[in-house]
mmCIF file of C-alpha atoms and ligand atoms in Angstrom:
data_model
loop_
_atom_site.group_PDB
_atom_site.id
_atom_site.type_symbol
_atom_site.label_atom_id
_atom_site.label_comp_id
_atom_site.label_asym_id
_atom_site.label_seq_id
_atom_site.Cartn_x
_atom_site.Cartn_y
_atom_site.Cartn_z
ATOM 1 C CA MET A 186 16.089 -14.501 20.428
ATOM 2 C CA SER A 187 15.768 -14.841 16.571
ATOM 3 C CA ASN A 188 17.987 -13.544 14.148
ATOM 4 C CA ALA A 189 18.262 -10.271 14.525
ATOM 5 C CA VAL A 190 18.123 -9.623 10.062
ATOM 6 C CA ASP A 191 15.209 -11.664 9.888
ATOM 7 C CA ARG A 192 12.680 -9.062 11.931
ATOM 8 C CA PRO A 193 11.940 -6.334 10.193
ATOM 9 C CA LEU A 194 13.439 -2.745 10.392
ATOM 10 C CA VAL A 195 11.156 0.134 11.272
ATOM 11 C CA VAL A 196 12.736 3.480 10.724
ATOM 12 C CA VAL A 197 10.395 6.620 12.822
ATOM 13 C CA VAL A 198 11.655 9.665 11.567
ATOM 14 C CA GLU A 199 9.236 12.490 14.263
ATOM 15 C CA ASP A 200 10.706 15.393 15.883
ATOM 16 C CA ASP A 201 9.362 14.900 19.024
ATOM 17 C CA ASP A 202 11.798 13.242 21.569
ATOM 18 C CA THR A 203 9.062 11.898 23.576
ATOM 19 C CA ILE A 204 7.422 10.142 20.675
ATOM 20 C CA GLY A 205 10.102 9.397 18.692
ATOM 21 C CA ARG A 206 12.037 7.223 21.908
ATOM 22 C CA LEU A 207 8.286 5.755 22.870
ATOM 23 C CA LEU A 208 8.111 4.370 19.472
ATOM 24 C CA GLU A 209 11.580 3.049 19.257
ATOM 25 C CA ARG A 210 10.971 1.019 22.473
ATOM 26 C CA ALA A 211 7.710 -0.309 22.210
ATOM 27 C CA LEU A 212 8.424 -1.361 18.493
ATOM 28 C CA ARG A 213 11.437 -2.770 19.936
ATOM 29 C CA SER A 214 9.319 -4.348 22.875
ATOM 30 C CA ASN A 215 7.238 -5.717 19.785
ATOM 31 C CA GLY A 216 9.528 -7.463 18.163
ATOM 32 C CA TYR A 217 10.875 -5.264 15.551
ATOM 33 C CA ARG A 218 14.527 -3.532 15.120
ATOM 34 C CA ALA A 219 13.810 0.098 15.056
ATOM 35 C CA GLN A 220 15.435 3.179 14.272
ATOM 36 C CA TRP A 221 14.840 6.629 16.042
ATOM 37 C CA TYR A 222 15.657 9.827 14.317
ATOM 38 C CA PRO A 223 14.695 13.299 15.258
ATOM 39 C CA THR A 224 15.605 14.909 11.299
ATOM 40 C CA GLY A 225 13.867 14.110 7.791
ATOM 41 C CA THR A 226 17.403 13.824 6.138
ATOM 42 C CA ALA A 227 19.319 11.643 8.967
ATOM 43 C CA GLY A 228 15.519 9.385 8.687
ATOM 44 C CA LEU A 229 16.171 9.457 4.742
ATOM 45 C CA ALA A 230 19.488 8.217 5.059
ATOM 46 C CA GLY A 231 19.132 6.021 7.526
ATOM 47 C CA ALA A 232 16.446 4.066 5.812
ATOM 48 C CA ARG A 233 18.722 4.021 2.462
ATOM 49 C CA ARG A 234 21.669 2.731 4.332
ATOM 50 C CA ASP A 235 19.317 0.302 6.395
ATOM 51 C CA ARG A 236 16.989 -1.073 3.936
ATOM 52 C CA ALA A 237 13.963 -0.164 6.428
ATOM 53 C CA ASP A 238 11.048 -2.259 6.076
ATOM 54 C CA VAL A 239 9.006 0.389 7.075
ATOM 55 C CA VAL A 240 8.794 3.725 7.753
ATOM 56 C CA LEU A 241 6.902 5.859 10.208
ATOM 57 C CA LEU A 242 7.047 9.226 9.004
ATOM 58 C CA ASP A 243 5.571 12.375 11.049
ATOM 59 C CA LEU A 244 5.027 14.935 8.251
ATOM 60 C CA GLY A 245 5.670 18.016 10.016
ATOM 61 C CA LEU A 246 9.662 18.149 10.388
ATOM 62 C CA PRO A 247 11.878 20.990 11.040
ATOM 63 C CA ASP A 248 14.419 20.463 8.090
ATOM 64 C CA LEU A 249 12.513 19.196 5.162
ATOM 65 C CA ASP A 250 8.805 19.055 3.455
ATOM 66 C CA GLY A 251 7.017 15.700 4.925
ATOM 67 C CA THR A 252 5.136 15.128 1.846
ATOM 68 C CA GLU A 253 8.619 14.737 -0.326
ATOM 69 C CA LEU A 254 10.303 13.100 1.961
ATOM 70 C CA ALA A 255 7.655 10.561 0.764
ATOM 71 C CA ARG A 256 7.721 11.434 -1.866
ATOM 72 C CA ARG A 257 11.771 10.010 -2.397
ATOM 73 C CA LEU A 258 11.229 7.687 -0.360
ATOM 74 C CA ARG A 259 8.723 6.047 -2.107
ATOM 75 C CA SER A 260 10.807 6.361 -5.147
ATOM 76 C CA GLU A 261 14.050 4.706 -4.010
ATOM 77 C CA LEU A 262 12.369 2.165 -1.458
ATOM 78 C CA PRO A 263 9.844 1.053 -3.751
ATOM 79 C CA ASP A 264 8.750 -2.281 -1.644
ATOM 80 C CA LEU A 265 8.568 0.208 2.067
ATOM 81 C CA LEU A 266 5.905 0.403 4.078
ATOM 82 C CA LEU A 267 5.257 3.846 4.589
ATOM 83 C CA VAL A 268 2.916 5.017 7.149
ATOM 84 C CA ILE A 269 2.247 9.253 8.055
ATOM 85 C CA LEU A 270 2.290 10.406 11.920
ATOM 86 C CA THR A 271 0.449 13.859 11.532
ATOM 87 C CA ALA A 272 -0.723 16.299 13.654
ATOM 88 C CA ARG A 273 -2.180 17.850 11.197
ATOM 89 C CA SER A 274 -5.550 16.103 11.137
ATOM 90 C CA ASP A 275 -6.530 18.516 7.923
ATOM 91 C CA GLU A 276 -7.416 16.206 4.850
ATOM 92 C CA ILE A 277 -5.341 18.076 2.615
ATOM 93 C CA ASP A 278 -2.022 16.798 4.271
ATOM 94 C CA ILE A 279 -3.427 13.482 4.288
ATOM 95 C CA VAL A 280 -4.303 13.027 0.802
ATOM 96 C CA SER A 281 -1.455 14.540 -0.725
ATOM 97 C CA GLY A 282 0.637 12.256 1.449
ATOM 98 C CA LEU A 283 -1.101 9.292 0.145
ATOM 99 C CA ASP A 284 -1.013 10.670 -3.032
ATOM 100 C CA ALA A 285 2.759 10.915 -2.572
ATOM 101 C CA GLY A 286 3.135 7.349 -2.044
ATOM 102 C CA ALA A 287 2.459 5.844 1.602
ATOM 103 C CA ASP A 288 0.229 3.179 2.807
ATOM 104 C CA ASP A 289 -1.625 4.181 5.299
ATOM 105 C CA TYR A 290 -1.676 7.266 8.007
ATOM 106 C CA LEU A 291 -2.391 8.051 12.015
ATOM 107 C CA VAL A 292 -3.294 11.082 13.115
ATOM 108 C CA LYS A 293 -1.683 12.395 16.280
ATOM 109 C CA PRO A 294 -2.685 11.347 19.354
ATOM 110 C CA PHE A 295 -2.686 7.509 18.074
ATOM 111 C CA SER A 296 -2.932 4.581 19.950
ATOM 112 C CA LEU A 297 0.247 2.220 20.034
ATOM 113 C CA THR A 298 -2.253 -0.457 20.128
ATOM 114 C CA VAL A 299 -3.521 0.299 17.087
ATOM 115 C CA LEU A 300 -0.454 1.231 15.489
ATOM 116 C CA LEU A 301 1.213 -2.052 15.840
ATOM 117 C CA ALA A 302 -1.917 -3.722 14.937
ATOM 118 C CA ARG A 303 -1.740 -1.552 11.329
ATOM 119 C CA ILE A 304 2.151 -2.185 11.111
ATOM 120 C CA ARG A 305 1.265 -5.997 11.552
ATOM 121 C CA ALA A 306 -2.213 -6.421 9.418
ATOM 122 C CA HIS A 307 0.450 -4.461 6.921
ATOM 123 C CA LEU A 308 2.965 -6.597 6.510
ATOM 124 C CA ARG A 309 0.996 -9.803 6.493
ATOM 125 C CA ARG A 310 -0.622 -8.061 3.600
ATOM 126 C CA SER A 311 2.087 -7.172 1.287
ATOM 127 C CA PRO A 312 3.505 -9.587 -1.125
ATOM 128 C CA THR A 313 7.190 -10.533 -1.825
ATOM 129 C CA PRO A 314 9.279 -7.608 -2.192
ATOM 130 C CA ALA A 315 11.124 -7.680 -5.429
ATOM 131 C CA THR A 316 9.339 -10.409 -7.126
ATOM 132 C CA THR A 317 6.328 -9.455 -6.793
ATOM 133 C CA GLY A 318 6.067 -5.864 -6.902
ATOM 134 C CA MET A 319 5.554 -4.606 -10.586
ATOM 135 C CA ILE A 320 2.634 -6.017 -12.630
ATOM 136 C CA ALA A 321 2.936 -5.253 -16.580
ATOM 137 C CA LEU A 322 0.440 -6.331 -18.903
ATOM 138 C CA GLY A 323 0.352 -4.348 -21.714
ATOM 139 C CA ASP A 324 0.411 -0.383 -21.346
ATOM 140 C CA LEU A 325 -1.116 -1.291 -17.677
ATOM 141 C CA THR A 326 1.272 -0.846 -14.907
ATOM 142 C CA ILE A 327 0.486 -2.452 -11.145
ATOM 143 C CA ASP A 328 3.044 -1.301 -8.861
ATOM 144 C CA THR A 329 1.437 -3.269 -5.954
ATOM 145 C CA ALA A 330 3.678 -1.735 -2.871
ATOM 146 C CA ALA A 331 2.986 1.751 -3.796
ATOM 147 C CA ARG A 332 -0.668 0.440 -5.052
ATOM 148 C CA ARG A 333 -0.506 3.110 -7.986
ATOM 149 C CA CYS A 334 -1.555 1.734 -11.676
ATOM 150 C CA THR A 335 -0.613 3.973 -15.227
ATOM 151 C CA ILE A 336 -1.556 3.576 -18.196
ATOM 152 C CA ALA A 337 0.985 4.123 -20.797
ATOM 153 C CA GLY A 338 2.942 6.314 -18.251
ATOM 154 C CA ASP A 339 0.000 8.562 -16.963
ATOM 155 C CA ASP A 340 -1.904 8.169 -13.367
ATOM 156 C CA LEU A 341 -5.141 5.336 -13.571
ATOM 157 C CA ILE A 342 -6.739 6.877 -10.484
ATOM 158 C CA LEU A 343 -9.179 4.053 -8.909
ATOM 159 C CA ARG A 344 -11.094 3.162 -5.708
ATOM 160 C CA THR A 345 -9.914 1.036 -2.832
ATOM 161 C CA LYS A 346 -11.883 -1.999 -4.558
ATOM 162 C CA GLU A 347 -11.525 -1.248 -7.806
ATOM 163 C CA TYR A 348 -7.567 -0.803 -6.711
ATOM 164 C CA GLU A 349 -7.799 -4.576 -4.926
ATOM 165 C CA LEU A 350 -9.920 -6.244 -7.221
ATOM 166 C CA LEU A 351 -7.890 -5.005 -9.998
ATOM 167 C CA GLU A 352 -4.659 -6.222 -8.448
ATOM 168 C CA THR A 353 -6.120 -9.819 -7.452
ATOM 169 C CA LEU A 354 -7.046 -9.835 -11.024
ATOM 170 C CA ALA A 355 -3.959 -9.201 -12.306
ATOM 171 C CA LEU A 356 -2.319 -11.324 -9.883
ATOM 172 C CA ASN A 357 -3.678 -14.424 -12.079
ATOM 173 C CA ALA A 358 -4.000 -12.827 -15.618
ATOM 174 C CA GLY A 359 -5.627 -15.366 -17.973
ATOM 175 C CA SER A 360 -6.805 -17.427 -15.359
ATOM 176 C CA ALA A 361 -10.219 -17.971 -14.472
ATOM 177 C CA ILE A 362 -11.310 -17.056 -10.552
ATOM 178 C CA SER A 363 -14.913 -17.499 -9.128
ATOM 179 C CA ARG A 364 -17.170 -15.386 -7.775
ATOM 180 C CA ASP A 365 -16.565 -16.398 -4.049
ATOM 181 C CA ASP A 366 -12.427 -15.801 -4.156
ATOM 182 C CA LEU A 367 -12.841 -12.394 -5.639
ATOM 183 C CA MET A 368 -15.101 -11.709 -3.145
ATOM 184 C CA ALA A 369 -13.044 -13.552 0.149
ATOM 185 C CA LYS A 370 -9.991 -12.050 -1.065
ATOM 186 C CA VAL A 371 -11.225 -8.470 -1.956
ATOM 187 C CA TRP A 372 -14.523 -7.597 0.275
ATOM 188 C CA ASP A 373 -14.266 -9.883 3.275
ATOM 189 C CA ILE A 374 -13.496 -13.891 4.303
ATOM 190 C CA ASN A 375 -17.038 -14.078 5.746
ATOM 191 C CA TRP A 376 -18.810 -12.798 3.395
ATOM 192 C CA PHE A 377 -22.849 -13.857 3.568
ATOM 193 C CA GLY A 378 -24.453 -11.025 1.597
ATOM 194 C CA SER A 379 -25.048 -9.800 -2.350
ATOM 195 C CA THR A 380 -22.371 -10.130 -4.234
ATOM 196 C CA LYS A 381 -23.674 -7.194 -6.594
ATOM 197 C CA THR A 382 -21.422 -4.751 -5.113
ATOM 198 C CA LEU A 383 -18.671 -7.562 -7.390
ATOM 199 C CA ASP A 384 -20.649 -6.634 -10.508
ATOM 200 C CA VAL A 385 -21.109 -2.967 -9.867
ATOM 201 C CA THR A 386 -17.133 -2.811 -9.293
ATOM 202 C CA ILE A 387 -16.395 -4.605 -12.246
ATOM 203 C CA ALA A 388 -18.217 -2.367 -14.497
ATOM 204 C CA SER A 389 -16.788 0.644 -12.836
ATOM 205 C CA LEU A 390 -13.247 -1.425 -13.578
ATOM 206 C CA ARG A 391 -13.754 -1.572 -17.293
ATOM 207 C CA HIS A 392 -15.350 1.535 -18.153
ATOM 208 C CA ARG A 393 -12.145 3.228 -15.988
ATOM 209 C CA LEU A 394 -10.057 0.357 -18.812
ATOM 210 C CA SER A 395 -12.283 1.399 -21.559
ATOM 211 C CA SER A 396 -11.199 3.713 -24.771
ATOM 212 C CA ARG A 397 -7.895 3.269 -23.386
ATOM 213 C CA ALA A 398 -4.933 1.674 -25.755
ATOM 214 C CA ALA A 399 -3.534 -1.849 -24.864
ATOM 215 C CA VAL A 400 -5.109 -2.610 -21.914
ATOM 216 C CA PRO A 401 -6.517 -5.653 -19.865
ATOM 217 C CA THR A 402 -10.052 -6.725 -20.729
ATOM 218 C CA ILE A 403 -12.262 -8.255 -18.238
ATOM 219 C CA THR A 404 -14.180 -11.074 -19.579
ATOM 220 C CA THR A 405 -17.415 -12.279 -17.402
ATOM 221 C CA LEU A 406 -17.625 -16.530 -17.284
ATOM 222 C CA ARG A 407 -21.496 -16.835 -16.725
ATOM 223 C CA GLY A 408 -21.998 -19.113 -13.690
ATOM 224 C CA HIS A 409 -18.445 -18.791 -12.704
ATOM 225 C CA GLY A 410 -16.623 -15.793 -11.877
ATOM 226 C CA TYR A 411 -13.969 -12.951 -14.427
ATOM 227 C CA ARG A 412 -10.766 -13.463 -15.712
ATOM 228 C CA LEU A 413 -7.943 -10.488 -17.019
ATOM 229 C CA ASP A 414 -7.243 -11.459 -20.615
ATOM 230 C CA PRO A 415 -4.061 -9.222 -21.167
ATOM 231 C CA PRO A 416 -3.737 -7.372 -24.394
ATOM 232 C CA ASP A 417 -3.619 -8.807 -27.716
ATOM 233 C CA GLN A 418 0.095 -8.075 -28.257
ATOM 234 C CA GLU A 419 0.955 -9.710 -25.221
ATOM 235 C CA ALA A 420 -0.575 -13.153 -25.815
ATOM 236 C CA CYS A 421 1.290 -16.217 -26.951
HETATM 237 CA CA1 CA B 36 6.773 17.324 14.166
#
């Protein structure tokens, strides 16, 4: 058995006893530390106290509004992987949950295998906590844990691929990145098709970053790829 503290802690906040116990047991038998809480208040306290790595959050709780709880968890534990579990297939609930800072969602009834696969994939992908959580380039900030961008404090709403492209460029700000590397990182490791989608996404990202104050610019490197240049006042 590996050191218990090395294993990710998954907090389950779910008022349905059957689902709560099932998830707790399944997570433990799949190598996680897991703790189930039947109320939002207890879940928030537990996640905060034990510094949860992952929270599986049921949106329909008896004591607290699930979306509000998602927001509080996200602000108090910025590196948290937050997955919403909802019986409501209503798009609006899912959207408000994601807006509140959730990384992913599953609509009940969901497959345990899919849930475990999603957690594994997210944990693999997430950057080293704390040190790489925030990227600041002039007025642009990128919170990689929350996948949220702001310009001078205002939210910058990006499509999934625009965000991933910007994050990849920003993590390497000032350095050239080849088209192949960008395609592999943002789209698919086995990409064989046209890379026009890259140019289209770059163009729309430039558009979203344009006409704003101190934001980085995307420089085209002909025959190679792209480079994100920090705004002038950041240059050294
Ligand atoms: Ca519920």
